[in-house]
Coordinates of C-alpha atoms and ligand atoms in Angstrom, one line a residue:
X728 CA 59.5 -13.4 71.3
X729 CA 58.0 -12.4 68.2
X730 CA 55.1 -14.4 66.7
X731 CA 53.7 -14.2 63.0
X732 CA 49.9 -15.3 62.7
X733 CA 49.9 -16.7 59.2
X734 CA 46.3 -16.6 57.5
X735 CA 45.0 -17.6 54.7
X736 CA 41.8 -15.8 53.2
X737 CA 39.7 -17.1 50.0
X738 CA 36.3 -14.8 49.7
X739 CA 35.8 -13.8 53.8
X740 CA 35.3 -10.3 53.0
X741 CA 32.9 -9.4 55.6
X742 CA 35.2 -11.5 58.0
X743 CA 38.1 -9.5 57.9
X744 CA 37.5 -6.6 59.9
X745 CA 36.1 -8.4 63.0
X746 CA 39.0 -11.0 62.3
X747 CA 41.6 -7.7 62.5
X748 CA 40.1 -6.8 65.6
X749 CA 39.8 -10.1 67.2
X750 CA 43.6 -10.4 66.3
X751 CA 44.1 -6.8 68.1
X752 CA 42.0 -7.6 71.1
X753 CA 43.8 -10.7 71.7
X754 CA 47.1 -9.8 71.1
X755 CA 48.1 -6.5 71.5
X756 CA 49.9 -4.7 74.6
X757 CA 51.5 -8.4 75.9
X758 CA 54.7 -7.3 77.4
X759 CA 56.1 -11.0 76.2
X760 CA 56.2 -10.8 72.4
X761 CA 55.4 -8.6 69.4
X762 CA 53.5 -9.7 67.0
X763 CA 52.2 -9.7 63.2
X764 CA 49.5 -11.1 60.9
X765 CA 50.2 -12.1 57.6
X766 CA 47.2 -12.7 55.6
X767 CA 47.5 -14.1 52.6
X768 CA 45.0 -13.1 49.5
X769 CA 44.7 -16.6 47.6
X770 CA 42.4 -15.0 44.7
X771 CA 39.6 -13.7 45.7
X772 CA 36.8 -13.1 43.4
X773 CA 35.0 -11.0 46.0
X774 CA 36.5 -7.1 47.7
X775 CA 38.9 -9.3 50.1
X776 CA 41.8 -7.7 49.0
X777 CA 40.7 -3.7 48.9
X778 CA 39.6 -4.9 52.4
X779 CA 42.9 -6.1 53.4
X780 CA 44.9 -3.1 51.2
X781 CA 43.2 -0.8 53.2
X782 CA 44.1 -2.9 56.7
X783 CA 47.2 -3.1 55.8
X784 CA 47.9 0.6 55.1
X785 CA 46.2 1.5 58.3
X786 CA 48.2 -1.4 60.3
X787 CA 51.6 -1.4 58.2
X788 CA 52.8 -2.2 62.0
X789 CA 51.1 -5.7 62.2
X790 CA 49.7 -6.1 59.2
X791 CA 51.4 -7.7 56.2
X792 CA 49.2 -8.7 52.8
X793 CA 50.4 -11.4 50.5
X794 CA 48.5 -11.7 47.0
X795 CA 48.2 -14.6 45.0
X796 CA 47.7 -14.4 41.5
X797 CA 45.0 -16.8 41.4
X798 CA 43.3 -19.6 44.0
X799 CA 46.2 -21.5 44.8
X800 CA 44.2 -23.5 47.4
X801 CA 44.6 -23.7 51.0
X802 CA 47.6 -25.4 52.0
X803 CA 49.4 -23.0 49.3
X804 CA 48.3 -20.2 50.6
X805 CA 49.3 -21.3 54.4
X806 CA 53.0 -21.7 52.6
X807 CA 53.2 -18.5 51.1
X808 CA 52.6 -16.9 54.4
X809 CA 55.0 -19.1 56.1
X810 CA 57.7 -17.9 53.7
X811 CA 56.7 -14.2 54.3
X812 CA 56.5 -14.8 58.3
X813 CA 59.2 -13.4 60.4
X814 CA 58.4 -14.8 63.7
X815 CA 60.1 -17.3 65.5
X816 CA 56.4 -18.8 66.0
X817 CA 53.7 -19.2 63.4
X818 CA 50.6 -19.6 64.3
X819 CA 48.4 -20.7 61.8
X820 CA 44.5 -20.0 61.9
X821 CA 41.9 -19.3 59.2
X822 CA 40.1 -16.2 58.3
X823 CA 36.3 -17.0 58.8
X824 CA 36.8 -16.6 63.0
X825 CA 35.6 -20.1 63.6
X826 CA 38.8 -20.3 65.3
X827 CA 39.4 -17.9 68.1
X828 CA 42.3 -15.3 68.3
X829 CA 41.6 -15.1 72.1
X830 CA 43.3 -18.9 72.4
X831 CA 46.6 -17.8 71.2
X832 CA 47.9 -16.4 73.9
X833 CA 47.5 -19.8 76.1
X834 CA 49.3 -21.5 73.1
X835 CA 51.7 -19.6 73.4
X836 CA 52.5 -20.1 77.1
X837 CA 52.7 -23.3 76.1
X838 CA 55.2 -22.7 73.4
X839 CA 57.2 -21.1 76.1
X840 CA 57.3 -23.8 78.4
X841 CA 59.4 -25.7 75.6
X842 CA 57.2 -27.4 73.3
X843 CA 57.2 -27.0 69.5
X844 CA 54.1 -27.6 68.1
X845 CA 50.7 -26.8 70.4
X846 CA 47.9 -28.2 68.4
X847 CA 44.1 -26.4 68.9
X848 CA 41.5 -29.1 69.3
X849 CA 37.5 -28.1 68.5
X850 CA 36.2 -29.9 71.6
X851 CA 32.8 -28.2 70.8
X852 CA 32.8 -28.6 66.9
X853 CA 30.2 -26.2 65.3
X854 CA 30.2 -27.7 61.7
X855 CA 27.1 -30.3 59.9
X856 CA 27.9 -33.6 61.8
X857 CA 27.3 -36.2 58.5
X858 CA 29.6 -34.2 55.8
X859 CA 31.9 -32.7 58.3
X860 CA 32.6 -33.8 62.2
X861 CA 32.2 -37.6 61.3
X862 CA 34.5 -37.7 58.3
X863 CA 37.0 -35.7 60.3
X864 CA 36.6 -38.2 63.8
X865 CA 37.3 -41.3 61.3
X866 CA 40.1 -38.8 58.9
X867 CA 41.7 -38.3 62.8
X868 CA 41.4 -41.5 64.3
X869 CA 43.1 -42.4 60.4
X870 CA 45.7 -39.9 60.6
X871 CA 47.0 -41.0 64.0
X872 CA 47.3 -45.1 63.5
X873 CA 49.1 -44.3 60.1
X874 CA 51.4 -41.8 61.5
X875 CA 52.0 -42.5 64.9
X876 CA 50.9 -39.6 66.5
X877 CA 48.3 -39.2 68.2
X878 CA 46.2 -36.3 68.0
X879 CA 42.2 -35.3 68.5
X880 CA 42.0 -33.0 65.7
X881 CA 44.5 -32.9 62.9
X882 CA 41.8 -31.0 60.7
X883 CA 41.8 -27.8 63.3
X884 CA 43.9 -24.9 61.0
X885 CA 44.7 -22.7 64.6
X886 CA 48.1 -24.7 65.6
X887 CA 51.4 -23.0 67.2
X888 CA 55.0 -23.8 65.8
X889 CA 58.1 -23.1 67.0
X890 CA 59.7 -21.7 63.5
X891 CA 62.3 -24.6 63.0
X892 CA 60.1 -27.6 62.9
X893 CA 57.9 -26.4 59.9
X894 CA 60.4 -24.7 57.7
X895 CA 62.4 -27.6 56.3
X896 CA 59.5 -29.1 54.1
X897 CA 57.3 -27.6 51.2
X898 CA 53.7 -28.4 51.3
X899 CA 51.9 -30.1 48.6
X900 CA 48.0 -31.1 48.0
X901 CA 46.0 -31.1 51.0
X902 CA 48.8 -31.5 53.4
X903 CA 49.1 -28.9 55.7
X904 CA 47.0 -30.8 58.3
X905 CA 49.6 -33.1 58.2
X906 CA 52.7 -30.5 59.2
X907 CA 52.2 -32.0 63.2
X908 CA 53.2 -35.4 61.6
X909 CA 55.9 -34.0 60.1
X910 CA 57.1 -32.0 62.8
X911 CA 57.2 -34.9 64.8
X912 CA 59.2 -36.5 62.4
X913 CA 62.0 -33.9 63.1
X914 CA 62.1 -34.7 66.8
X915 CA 59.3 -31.7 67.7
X916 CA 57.2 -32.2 71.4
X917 CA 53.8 -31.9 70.7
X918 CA 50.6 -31.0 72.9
X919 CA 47.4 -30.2 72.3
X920 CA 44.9 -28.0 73.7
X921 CA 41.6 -27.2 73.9
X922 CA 40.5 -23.9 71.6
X923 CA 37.0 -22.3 71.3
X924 CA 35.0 -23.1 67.5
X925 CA 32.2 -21.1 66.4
X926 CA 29.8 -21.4 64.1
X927 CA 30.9 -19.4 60.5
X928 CA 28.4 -16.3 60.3
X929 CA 29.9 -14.5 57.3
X930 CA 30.6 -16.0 53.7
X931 CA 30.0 -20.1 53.6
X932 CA 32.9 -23.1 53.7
X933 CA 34.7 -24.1 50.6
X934 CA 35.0 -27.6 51.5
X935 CA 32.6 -30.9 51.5
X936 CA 32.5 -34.0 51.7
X937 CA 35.2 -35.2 48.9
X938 CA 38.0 -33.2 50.9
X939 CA 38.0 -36.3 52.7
X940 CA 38.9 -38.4 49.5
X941 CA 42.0 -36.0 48.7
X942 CA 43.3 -36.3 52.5
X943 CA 43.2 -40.2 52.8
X944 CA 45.1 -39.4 49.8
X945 CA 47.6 -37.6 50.8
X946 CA 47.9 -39.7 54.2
X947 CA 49.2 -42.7 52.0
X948 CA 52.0 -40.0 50.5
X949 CA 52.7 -38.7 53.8
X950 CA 52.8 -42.2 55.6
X951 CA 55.5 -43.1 52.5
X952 CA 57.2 -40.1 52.5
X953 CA 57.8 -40.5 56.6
X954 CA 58.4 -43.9 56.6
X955 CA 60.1 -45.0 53.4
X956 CA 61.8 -41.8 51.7
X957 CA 65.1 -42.7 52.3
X958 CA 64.5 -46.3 52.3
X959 CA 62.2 -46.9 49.6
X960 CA 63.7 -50.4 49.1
X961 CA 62.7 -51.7 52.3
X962 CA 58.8 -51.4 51.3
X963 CA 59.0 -52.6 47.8
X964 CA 61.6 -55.0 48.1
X965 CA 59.5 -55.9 51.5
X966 CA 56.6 -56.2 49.7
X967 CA 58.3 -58.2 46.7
X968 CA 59.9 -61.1 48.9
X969 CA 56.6 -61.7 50.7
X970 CA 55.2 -62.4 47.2
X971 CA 57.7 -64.4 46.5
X972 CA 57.9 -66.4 49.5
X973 CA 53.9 -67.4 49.5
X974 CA 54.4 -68.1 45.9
X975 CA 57.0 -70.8 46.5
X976 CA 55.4 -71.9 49.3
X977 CA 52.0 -72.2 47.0
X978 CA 54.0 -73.8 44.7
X979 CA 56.0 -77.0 47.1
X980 CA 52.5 -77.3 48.3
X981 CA 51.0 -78.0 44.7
X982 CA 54.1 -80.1 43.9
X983 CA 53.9 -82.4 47.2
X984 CA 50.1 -82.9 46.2
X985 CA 50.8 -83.8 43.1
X986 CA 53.4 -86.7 44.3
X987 CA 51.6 -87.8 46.9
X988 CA 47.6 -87.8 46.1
X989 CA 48.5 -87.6 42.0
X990 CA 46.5 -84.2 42.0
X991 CA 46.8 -82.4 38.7
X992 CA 48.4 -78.8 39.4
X993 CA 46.0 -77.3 37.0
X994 CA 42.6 -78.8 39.5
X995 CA 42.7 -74.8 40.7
X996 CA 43.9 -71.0 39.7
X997 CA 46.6 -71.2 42.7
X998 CA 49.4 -72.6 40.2
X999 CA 48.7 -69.7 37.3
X1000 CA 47.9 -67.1 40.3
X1001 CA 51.7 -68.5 42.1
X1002 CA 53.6 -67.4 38.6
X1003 CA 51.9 -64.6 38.4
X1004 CA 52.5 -63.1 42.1
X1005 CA 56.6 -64.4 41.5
X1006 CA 56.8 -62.4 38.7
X1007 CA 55.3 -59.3 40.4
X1008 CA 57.4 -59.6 43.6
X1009 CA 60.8 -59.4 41.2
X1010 CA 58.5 -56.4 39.5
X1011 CA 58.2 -54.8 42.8
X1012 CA 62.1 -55.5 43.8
X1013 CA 63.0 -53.7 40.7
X1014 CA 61.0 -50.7 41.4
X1015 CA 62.5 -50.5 44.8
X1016 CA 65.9 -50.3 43.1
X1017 CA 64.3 -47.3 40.4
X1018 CA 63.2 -46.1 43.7
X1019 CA 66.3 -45.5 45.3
X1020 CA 67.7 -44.1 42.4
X1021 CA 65.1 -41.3 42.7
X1022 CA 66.1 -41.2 46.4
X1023 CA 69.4 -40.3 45.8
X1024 CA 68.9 -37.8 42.7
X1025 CA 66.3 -36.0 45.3
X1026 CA 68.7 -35.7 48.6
X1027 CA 71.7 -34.8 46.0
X1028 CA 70.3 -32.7 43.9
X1029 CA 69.2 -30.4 46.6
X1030 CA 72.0 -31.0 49.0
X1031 CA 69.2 -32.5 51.3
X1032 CA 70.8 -34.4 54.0
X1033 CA 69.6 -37.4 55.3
X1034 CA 69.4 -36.2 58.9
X1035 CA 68.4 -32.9 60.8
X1036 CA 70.9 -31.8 63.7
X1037 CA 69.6 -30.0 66.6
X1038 CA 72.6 -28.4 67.9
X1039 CA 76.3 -28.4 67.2
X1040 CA 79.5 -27.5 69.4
X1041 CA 82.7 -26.6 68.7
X1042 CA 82.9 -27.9 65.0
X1043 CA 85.7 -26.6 63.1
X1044 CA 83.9 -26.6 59.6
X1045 CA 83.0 -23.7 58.2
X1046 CA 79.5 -22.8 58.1
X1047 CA 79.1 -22.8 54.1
X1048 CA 80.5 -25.8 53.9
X1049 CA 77.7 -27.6 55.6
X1050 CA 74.2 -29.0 53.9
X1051 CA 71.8 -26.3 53.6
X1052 CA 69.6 -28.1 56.1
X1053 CA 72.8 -27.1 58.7
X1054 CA 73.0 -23.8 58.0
X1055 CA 70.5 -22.0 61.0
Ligands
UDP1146 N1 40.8 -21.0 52.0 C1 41.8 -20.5 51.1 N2 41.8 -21.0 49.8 C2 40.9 -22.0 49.4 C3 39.9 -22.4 50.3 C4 39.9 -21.9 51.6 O1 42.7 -19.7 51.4 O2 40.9 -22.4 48.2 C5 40.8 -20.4 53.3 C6 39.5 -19.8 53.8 O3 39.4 -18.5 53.4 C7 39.6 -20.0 55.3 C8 40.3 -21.3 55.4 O4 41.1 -21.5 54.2 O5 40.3 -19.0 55.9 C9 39.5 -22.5 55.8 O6 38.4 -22.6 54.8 P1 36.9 -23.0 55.2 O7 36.5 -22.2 56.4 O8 36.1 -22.9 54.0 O9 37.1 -24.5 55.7 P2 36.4 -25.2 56.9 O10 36.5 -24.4 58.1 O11 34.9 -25.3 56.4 O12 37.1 -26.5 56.9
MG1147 MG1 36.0 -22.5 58.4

């Protein structure tokens, strides 16, 4: 098995060389897969790079550097070095060794046993408790209603995945904690496990308290994206007859007042606020149709299919043929 631990580094220069080592420590000389690191540079204003240049020409066996031209931001970075990754598992940790190279191995047992996604969880979280571990509780607890599955610690970067659950997707904004939802969403088995955190000694966090803001955010995208992407009709329209259907009901109500205690129609706002809610339910309804219009450009336009096969035997067509989603 060969496993590619994907990294993304912003400013950690002092944390690089313990990082390497922690890497070496923990995974060299396993008889039961190879492995590589492939840290990606995402524009660095400190000697990050000439620190990972000179790594990499000293490692070139496990060590492969990926530069961005400028700070892309996390999640970016994470995708650049899942596009340069050759290993059928990433593991995904940050560079500041607040996660611990010493859990992968366990992870990976894990992996081996036959599930696709091994999620660390910070049991011990070493971060400020009013900006950082109380967000993230409510963010997880969030994260888990909204998308169905359940986990402790969505915000932990050190997670295992088999290769084929977290290729087929791009990753935008904020989302890479979300790639377990995702995953799921392709039919992955998920477990979690406990992984060591340590407090960050080198170099300080880039993150506070608005992160939070951007990844409720990106939850309501991700919950639509899961849910309604090929069906965008069902929430708008959805949401369109409901309107309608209290509207008219708001309405017979007003009108069987009117007949029967001679109530004006005009005594309260309900008869302007009725119209107005009709009007915005065929509104919404109309959207939904826009809405599957985009649908259909999207999955077309990049041969996207509408479903992800596991396995196939003995089809006829030939290979080429297929959606690019087919093609293994
Ligand atoms: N990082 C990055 N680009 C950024 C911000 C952060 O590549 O724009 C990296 C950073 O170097 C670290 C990881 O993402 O390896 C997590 O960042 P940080 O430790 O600041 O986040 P925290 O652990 O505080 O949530
Ligand atoms: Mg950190």
């Amino acid at each position: 098995m060969k496993i590619s631990v994907v990294i993304p580094v912003y400013n950690e220069e002092e944390n690089l060389i313990p990082l390497y080592q922690a890497l070496q420590a923990a995974l060299d000389g396993s008889p039961d897969f190879e492995w590589e690191a492939v840290l990606v540079n995402d524009g660095s204003s400190d000697s990050s790079l000439q620190v990972l240049t000179k790594l990499a020409q000293e490692n070139p066996q496990h060590l492969c550097v990926v530069s961005l031209r400028r700070n892309f931001g996390q999640t970016a970075a994470i995708a650049a070095g899942i596009d340069h990754a050759n290993g059928e598992v990433i593991v995904l940790m940050d560079a500041d060794l607040q996660n611990d190279p010493a859990d992968i191995p366990a992870m990976l047992k894990k992996i081996e046993e036959g599930y696709d996604v091994v999620s660390g969880w910070r049991i011990r979280r070493k971060d400020t408790f009013l900006t950082r571990t109380l967000p993230s509780r409510i963010a997880n607890w969030l994260i888990s209603v909204v998308t169905g599955v359940h986990l402790h610690d969505y915000g932990c970067t050190l997670k295992a995945y088999r290769r084929e659950v977290i290729t087929g997707f791009r990753l935008y904004g904020e989302m890479h904690r979300f790639i377990p939802a995702y995953a799921s969403s392709v039919g992955a088995r998920i477990l979690e496990v406990p992984v060591n955190h340590h407090p960050r000694r080198f170099g300080k966090t880039k993150y506070g308290l608005n992160r939070t803001i951007k990844v409720i955010l990106d939850l309501f995208t991700v919950k639509f994206l899961l849910s309604y992407s090929n069906k965008p009709i069902y929430l708008f329209g959805g949401t369109g007859i409901v309107l309608i259907l209290v509207s008219l009901a708001t309405l017979v109500f007003l009108a069987l007042r009117k007949i029967i205690y001679t109530t004006s129609v005009f005594d309260s706002p309900l008869f302007q606020m009725s119209t107005m809610f009709i009007i915005l339910g065929f509104q919404s309804i109309l959207m939904g149709f826009i809405a599957e219009l985009l649908v259909r450009t999207y999955h077309e336009s990049q041969q996207k299919p509408t479903y992800i096969v596991h396995k196939v035997i003995n089809n006829q067509i030939p290979e080429n043929s297929l959606p690019i989603e087919q093609q293994v």
